[in-house]
Short mmCIF file of C-alpha atoms in Angstrom, two decimals:
data_model
loop_
_atom_site.label_atom_id
_atom_site.label_comp_id
_atom_site.label_asym_id
_atom_site.label_seq_id
_atom_site.Cartn_x
_atom_site.Cartn_y
_atom_site.Cartn_z
CA UNK A 1 -159.91 145.66 -27.54
CA UNK A 2 -161.84 147.64 -24.98
CA UNK A 3 -165.33 148.65 -25.94
CA UNK A 4 -166.22 152.30 -26.16
CA UNK A 5 -169.46 153.19 -24.47
CA UNK A 6 -171.08 155.97 -22.61
CA UNK A 7 -171.93 154.02 -19.50
CA UNK A 8 -174.75 152.17 -17.84
CA UNK A 9 -178.24 153.63 -18.24
CA UNK A 10 -180.78 154.02 -15.41
CA UNK A 11 -184.33 155.32 -15.98
CA UNK A 12 -185.77 157.89 -13.59
CA UNK A 13 -189.09 159.53 -14.46
CA UNK A 14 -189.50 163.22 -13.65
CA UNK A 15 -192.32 165.71 -13.91
CA UNK A 16 -192.16 167.80 -17.07
CA UNK A 17 -192.88 171.51 -17.31
CA UNK A 18 -192.29 174.16 -19.95
CA UNK A 19 -188.98 176.09 -19.81
CA UNK A 20 -188.98 179.29 -17.78
CA UNK A 21 -187.10 182.43 -18.84
CA UNK A 22 -185.26 183.62 -15.75
CA UNK A 23 -184.15 187.20 -15.17
CA UNK A 24 -180.44 187.84 -15.80
CA UNK A 25 -179.80 188.04 -12.04
CA UNK A 26 -180.82 184.41 -11.54
CA UNK A 27 -179.36 182.80 -14.68
CA UNK A 28 -176.11 181.87 -12.94
CA UNK A 29 -178.12 180.17 -10.19
CA UNK A 30 -179.93 178.09 -12.80
CA UNK A 31 -176.65 176.99 -14.39
CA UNK A 32 -175.15 176.27 -10.98
CA UNK A 33 -178.10 174.06 -10.08
CA UNK A 34 -177.73 172.22 -13.38
CA UNK A 35 -174.08 171.45 -12.67
CA UNK A 36 -174.65 170.54 -9.01
CA UNK A 37 -174.53 166.73 -8.99
CA UNK A 38 -175.66 166.60 -5.37
CA UNK A 39 -179.16 167.77 -6.33
CA UNK A 40 -181.91 165.23 -6.96
CA UNK A 41 -181.96 164.16 -10.62
CA UNK A 42 -185.42 165.57 -11.29
CA UNK A 43 -184.46 169.00 -9.96
CA UNK A 44 -181.19 168.98 -11.90
CA UNK A 45 -183.03 168.07 -15.08
CA UNK A 46 -185.36 171.07 -14.78
CA UNK A 47 -182.44 173.41 -14.13
CA UNK A 48 -180.45 171.99 -17.03
CA UNK A 49 -183.43 172.24 -19.34
CA UNK A 50 -183.92 175.89 -18.47
CA UNK A 51 -180.22 176.77 -18.71
CA UNK A 52 -179.73 174.81 -21.95
CA UNK A 53 -182.60 176.57 -23.67
CA UNK A 54 -180.95 179.86 -22.75
CA UNK A 55 -177.83 178.70 -24.59
CA UNK A 56 -175.46 177.76 -21.76
CA UNK A 57 -172.92 175.41 -23.29
CA UNK A 58 -172.18 173.12 -20.35
CA UNK A 59 -175.89 172.94 -19.52
CA UNK A 60 -176.65 171.66 -23.02
CA UNK A 61 -174.15 168.83 -22.60
CA UNK A 62 -175.45 168.01 -19.12
CA UNK A 63 -179.00 167.92 -20.46
CA UNK A 64 -177.88 165.60 -23.23
CA UNK A 65 -176.18 163.35 -20.67
CA UNK A 66 -179.35 163.20 -18.57
CA UNK A 67 -181.42 162.18 -21.59
CA UNK A 68 -178.70 159.69 -22.53
CA UNK A 69 -178.68 158.04 -19.11
CA UNK A 70 -182.30 158.51 -18.08
CA UNK A 71 -181.41 160.74 -15.12
CA UNK A 72 -184.40 162.82 -14.02
CA UNK A 73 -186.17 162.13 -17.32
CA UNK A 74 -187.02 159.03 -19.38
CA UNK A 75 -184.11 157.92 -21.54
CA UNK A 76 -184.24 159.47 -25.01
CA UNK A 77 -181.22 159.02 -27.26
CA UNK A 78 -182.52 161.36 -29.96
CA UNK A 79 -182.85 164.20 -27.43
CA UNK A 80 -179.40 163.40 -26.07
CA UNK A 81 -177.92 163.71 -29.56
CA UNK A 82 -179.74 166.98 -30.15
CA UNK A 83 -178.25 168.61 -27.06
CA UNK A 84 -174.79 167.12 -27.48
CA UNK A 85 -174.71 168.40 -31.05
CA UNK A 86 -175.53 171.99 -30.00
CA UNK A 87 -172.52 172.10 -27.69
CA UNK A 88 -170.30 170.06 -30.03
CA UNK A 89 -170.85 172.56 -32.83
CA UNK A 90 -169.71 175.31 -30.45
CA UNK A 91 -166.43 173.45 -29.91
CA UNK A 92 -167.08 171.95 -26.45
CA UNK A 93 -164.83 168.85 -26.24
CA UNK A 94 -166.96 166.85 -23.82
CA UNK A 95 -169.99 167.22 -26.10
CA UNK A 96 -167.93 166.29 -29.17
CA UNK A 97 -166.75 163.15 -27.41
CA UNK A 98 -170.25 162.18 -26.31
CA UNK A 99 -171.64 162.78 -29.78
CA UNK A 100 -168.87 160.64 -31.24
CA UNK A 101 -169.82 157.80 -28.90
CA UNK A 102 -173.47 158.06 -30.00
CA UNK A 103 -172.34 157.62 -33.62
CA UNK A 104 -170.17 154.63 -32.67
CA UNK A 105 -173.05 152.88 -30.93
CA UNK A 106 -175.84 154.03 -33.26
CA UNK A 107 -177.76 155.59 -30.38
CA UNK A 108 -180.12 158.40 -31.39
CA UNK A 109 -178.45 158.49 -34.82
CA UNK A 110 -177.64 155.82 -37.41
CA UNK A 111 -174.31 154.13 -36.66
CA UNK A 112 -171.67 156.00 -38.64
CA UNK A 113 -167.96 155.35 -38.26
CA UNK A 114 -166.89 158.41 -40.23
CA UNK A 115 -168.98 160.74 -38.08
CA UNK A 116 -167.70 159.02 -34.97
CA UNK A 117 -164.12 159.63 -36.06
CA UNK A 118 -164.85 163.25 -36.95
CA UNK A 119 -166.28 164.16 -33.55
CA UNK A 120 -163.75 162.12 -31.59
CA UNK A 121 -160.91 163.80 -33.46
CA UNK A 122 -162.28 167.27 -32.67
CA UNK A 123 -162.39 166.43 -28.97
CA UNK A 124 -159.05 164.59 -29.03
CA UNK A 125 -157.27 167.54 -30.60
CA UNK A 126 -158.42 169.63 -27.63
CA UNK A 127 -156.73 167.17 -25.25
CA UNK A 128 -159.78 165.11 -24.26
CA UNK A 129 -158.19 161.89 -22.98
CA UNK A 130 -161.25 159.65 -23.41
CA UNK A 131 -161.62 160.79 -27.01
CA UNK A 132 -157.94 160.12 -27.63
CA UNK A 133 -158.29 156.61 -26.20
CA UNK A 134 -161.39 155.91 -28.28
CA UNK A 135 -159.59 157.09 -31.42
CA UNK A 136 -156.88 154.58 -30.59
CA UNK A 137 -159.50 151.84 -30.35
CA UNK A 138 -161.10 152.98 -33.62
CA UNK A 139 -157.80 152.89 -35.53
CA UNK A 140 -156.79 149.58 -33.95
CA UNK A 141 -160.05 148.01 -35.14
CA UNK A 142 -160.44 149.88 -38.43
CA UNK A 143 -163.93 151.16 -37.64
CA UNK A 144 -164.75 154.19 -39.79
CA UNK A 145 -161.10 154.45 -40.88
CA UNK A 146 -158.59 152.00 -42.37
CA UNK A 147 -156.97 149.89 -39.64
CA UNK A 148 -153.72 151.59 -38.64
CA UNK A 149 -151.70 150.45 -35.63
CA UNK A 150 -149.34 153.41 -35.88
CA UNK A 151 -152.23 155.86 -35.55
CA UNK A 152 -153.72 153.74 -32.77
CA UNK A 153 -150.46 153.87 -30.83
CA UNK A 154 -150.21 157.63 -31.40
CA UNK A 155 -153.62 158.32 -29.84
CA UNK A 156 -153.13 155.79 -27.05
CA UNK A 157 -149.89 157.55 -26.16
CA UNK A 158 -151.55 160.96 -25.98
CA UNK A 159 -154.22 159.64 -23.63
CA UNK A 160 -151.70 157.56 -21.66
CA UNK A 161 -149.54 160.60 -21.01
CA UNK A 162 -152.62 162.33 -19.61
CA UNK A 163 -153.00 159.46 -17.14
CA UNK A 164 -155.75 157.45 -18.83
CA UNK A 165 -155.38 153.90 -17.48
CA UNK A 166 -157.17 152.22 -20.40
CA UNK A 167 -154.80 153.90 -22.82
CA UNK A 168 -151.76 153.04 -20.71
CA UNK A 169 -152.74 149.37 -20.74
CA UNK A 170 -153.45 149.39 -24.48
CA UNK A 171 -150.15 151.13 -25.24
CA UNK A 172 -148.37 148.54 -23.10
CA UNK A 173 -149.94 145.75 -25.17
CA UNK A 174 -148.83 147.44 -28.39
CA UNK A 175 -145.24 147.60 -27.12
CA UNK A 176 -145.46 143.99 -25.99
CA UNK A 177 -146.69 142.82 -29.39
CA UNK A 178 -144.74 145.27 -31.56
CA UNK A 179 -147.93 146.69 -33.05
CA UNK A 180 -147.62 150.28 -34.31
CA UNK A 181 -144.40 150.68 -32.35
CA UNK A 182 -141.16 148.66 -32.20
CA UNK A 183 -141.51 145.71 -29.81
CA UNK A 184 -140.10 146.76 -26.45
CA UNK A 185 -140.89 144.69 -23.37
CA UNK A 186 -139.45 147.27 -20.96
CA UNK A 187 -141.77 149.95 -22.38
CA UNK A 188 -144.67 147.51 -22.13
CA UNK A 189 -143.93 146.96 -18.45
CA UNK A 190 -143.68 150.71 -17.84
CA UNK A 191 -147.15 151.38 -19.21
CA UNK A 192 -148.73 148.29 -17.63
CA UNK A 193 -147.36 149.40 -14.27
CA UNK A 194 -148.77 152.92 -14.60
CA UNK A 195 -152.22 151.53 -15.35
CA UNK A 196 -152.00 148.76 -12.76
CA UNK A 197 -151.15 151.25 -10.02
CA UNK A 198 -154.44 152.98 -10.84
CA UNK A 199 -156.27 149.71 -10.20
CA UNK A 200 -156.72 148.67 -13.84
CA UNK A 201 -157.46 144.94 -13.63
CA UNK A 202 -156.32 143.99 -17.14
CA UNK A 203 -153.03 145.85 -16.65
CA UNK A 204 -152.52 144.04 -13.35
CA UNK A 205 -153.09 140.73 -15.15
CA UNK A 206 -150.67 141.75 -17.89
CA UNK A 207 -148.04 142.58 -15.28
CA UNK A 208 -148.58 139.14 -13.83
CA UNK A 209 -147.89 137.66 -17.26
CA UNK A 210 -144.66 139.58 -17.84
CA UNK A 211 -143.30 138.66 -14.39
CA UNK A 212 -144.31 135.03 -14.95
CA UNK A 213 -142.52 134.93 -18.31
CA UNK A 214 -139.64 137.28 -17.55
CA UNK A 215 -140.51 139.71 -20.34
CA UNK A 216 -139.02 143.16 -19.73
CA UNK A 217 -138.38 142.23 -16.08
CA UNK A 218 -136.55 139.37 -14.37
CA UNK A 219 -138.79 136.32 -14.01
CA UNK A 220 -140.42 136.48 -10.58
CA UNK A 221 -143.26 134.15 -9.67
CA UNK A 222 -144.00 135.93 -6.39
CA UNK A 223 -144.52 139.22 -8.28
CA UNK A 224 -146.66 137.39 -10.84
CA UNK A 225 -148.85 136.05 -8.04
CA UNK A 226 -149.11 139.52 -6.49
CA UNK A 227 -150.45 141.09 -9.69
CA UNK A 228 -152.63 138.13 -10.64
CA UNK A 229 -154.21 138.34 -7.19
CA UNK A 230 -154.99 142.06 -7.54
CA UNK A 231 -156.74 141.44 -10.85
CA UNK A 232 -158.44 138.26 -9.61
CA UNK A 233 -159.87 140.09 -6.60
CA UNK A 234 -161.49 142.52 -9.04
CA UNK A 235 -163.21 139.57 -10.74
CA UNK A 236 -160.99 139.14 -13.82
CA UNK A 237 -161.49 135.52 -14.84
CA UNK A 238 -158.17 135.04 -16.66
CA UNK A 239 -156.31 136.24 -13.57
CA UNK A 240 -158.36 133.91 -11.35
CA UNK A 241 -157.47 130.97 -13.58
CA UNK A 242 -153.77 131.84 -13.64
CA UNK A 243 -153.72 132.32 -9.89
CA UNK A 244 -155.24 128.85 -9.60
CA UNK A 245 -152.39 127.50 -11.73
CA UNK A 246 -149.80 129.11 -9.46
CA UNK A 247 -151.40 127.51 -6.38
CA UNK A 248 -151.62 124.13 -8.16
CA UNK A 249 -147.92 124.16 -9.05
CA UNK A 250 -146.69 125.91 -5.91
CA UNK A 251 -145.04 128.66 -7.94
CA UNK A 252 -144.74 132.01 -6.17
CA UNK A 253 -146.94 130.63 -3.37
CA UNK A 254 -146.98 127.39 -1.37
CA UNK A 255 -148.82 124.60 -3.17
CA UNK A 256 -152.46 124.70 -2.02
CA UNK A 257 -155.12 122.68 -3.85
CA UNK A 258 -157.98 124.21 -1.86
CA UNK A 259 -156.95 127.73 -2.92
CA UNK A 260 -156.33 126.56 -6.49
CA UNK A 261 -159.73 124.90 -6.77
CA UNK A 262 -161.48 127.97 -5.33
CA UNK A 263 -159.90 130.28 -7.90
CA UNK A 264 -160.58 127.86 -10.78
CA UNK A 265 -164.18 127.66 -9.63
CA UNK A 266 -164.60 131.44 -9.73
CA UNK A 267 -163.04 131.66 -13.19
CA UNK A 268 -165.08 128.73 -14.52
CA UNK A 269 -168.31 130.38 -13.38
CA UNK A 270 -167.53 133.22 -15.79
CA UNK A 271 -166.97 130.84 -18.68
CA UNK A 272 -163.54 132.00 -19.87
CA UNK A 273 -162.56 131.16 -23.44
CA UNK A 274 -162.12 127.49 -24.21
CA UNK A 275 -163.41 126.36 -20.82
CA UNK A 276 -159.82 126.27 -19.57
CA UNK A 277 -160.69 127.00 -15.95
CA UNK A 278 -163.32 124.24 -15.93
CA UNK A 279 -160.78 121.80 -17.32
CA UNK A 280 -158.22 122.84 -14.72
CA UNK A 281 -160.77 122.47 -11.94
CA UNK A 282 -161.92 119.05 -13.11
CA UNK A 283 -158.34 117.83 -13.43
CA UNK A 284 -157.43 119.05 -9.96
CA UNK A 285 -160.61 117.62 -8.44
CA UNK A 286 -159.42 114.09 -9.25
CA UNK A 287 -156.47 114.56 -6.88
CA UNK A 288 -158.45 116.07 -3.98
CA UNK A 289 -160.25 114.50 -1.05
CA UNK A 290 -163.99 115.14 -0.49
CA UNK A 291 -163.05 117.26 2.54
CA UNK A 292 -160.71 119.42 0.47
CA UNK A 293 -163.36 119.90 -2.21
CA UNK A 294 -165.93 120.92 0.39
CA UNK A 295 -163.51 123.48 1.88
CA UNK A 296 -162.65 124.81 -1.58
CA UNK A 297 -166.29 125.28 -2.51
CA UNK A 298 -166.98 127.14 0.73
CA UNK A 299 -163.89 129.29 0.19
CA UNK A 300 -164.97 130.04 -3.37
CA UNK A 301 -168.39 131.18 -2.19
CA UNK A 302 -166.81 133.50 0.37
CA UNK A 303 -164.39 134.88 -2.24
CA UNK A 304 -167.29 135.54 -4.59
CA UNK A 305 -169.14 137.51 -1.88
CA UNK A 306 -166.04 139.61 -1.16
CA UNK A 307 -165.41 140.30 -4.84
CA UNK A 308 -169.02 141.33 -5.40
CA UNK A 309 -168.81 143.70 -2.44
CA UNK A 310 -165.65 145.24 -3.92
CA UNK A 311 -167.14 145.62 -7.39
CA UNK A 312 -170.61 146.77 -6.23
CA UNK A 313 -170.28 148.01 -2.66
CA UNK A 314 -173.89 149.25 -2.60
#
């Protein structure tokens, strides 16, 4: 299942100063500066610190997030928890969600599944899609609660209907496997498609699988290739391997060993389970000429550069 996390952390050191009590006429300016993401991190931190200590709810959550991610201040999980908790106890859904994640990961607090469920549920019941998705993951894995696929599907559906692509993909898998809901391939395809159209790589791969196997849709190798390619170009190793298979067999695309080898090579570099891509590459290599192998390796290197640019354009 998908991991639940708060995101990548980046440390930025800022100058510290004691909080300043602003006159009433300037308090809104302080809060506005705190919420202005275009400001430099250090300046935002000072504004958030000042606004949070005056009791502004959103500022307290923003300050917690900055401590959590090391934005404008050295990373400090305990401080992040402190500020998230203040807003969470006032009923602010975003803070409840963030606090729940801290309990899941044991960051700033001891890992505690029950507390994670408690805070996620509070946020989820206010319609917070990320909290709903995480609750689905929690119930699917039985972390802090007994494993319960029906509850997992319930929370995935709530988040999916709000447009959350992770939840849409997970709900699609539950329909495909008959977990927590009656098995229904057409429903699986519906939810995979919604997520895939948002650029969700795993959903694109799953659509490739259902078109390849004719599950919930007529079998269509060209459509399978289309969706495998979308996921492969986002760096998904399983999709790269399957796209290589399609080029090897000439299914949905003209047979092309150079393309096949290049995609196997990319997947193998990521070490997918069981070394399947490496085995496919080695098997295909025996049927290729040295010139073909050289072209495939050059093509693979170019593909890798393009994919990296797509994933990390900076």
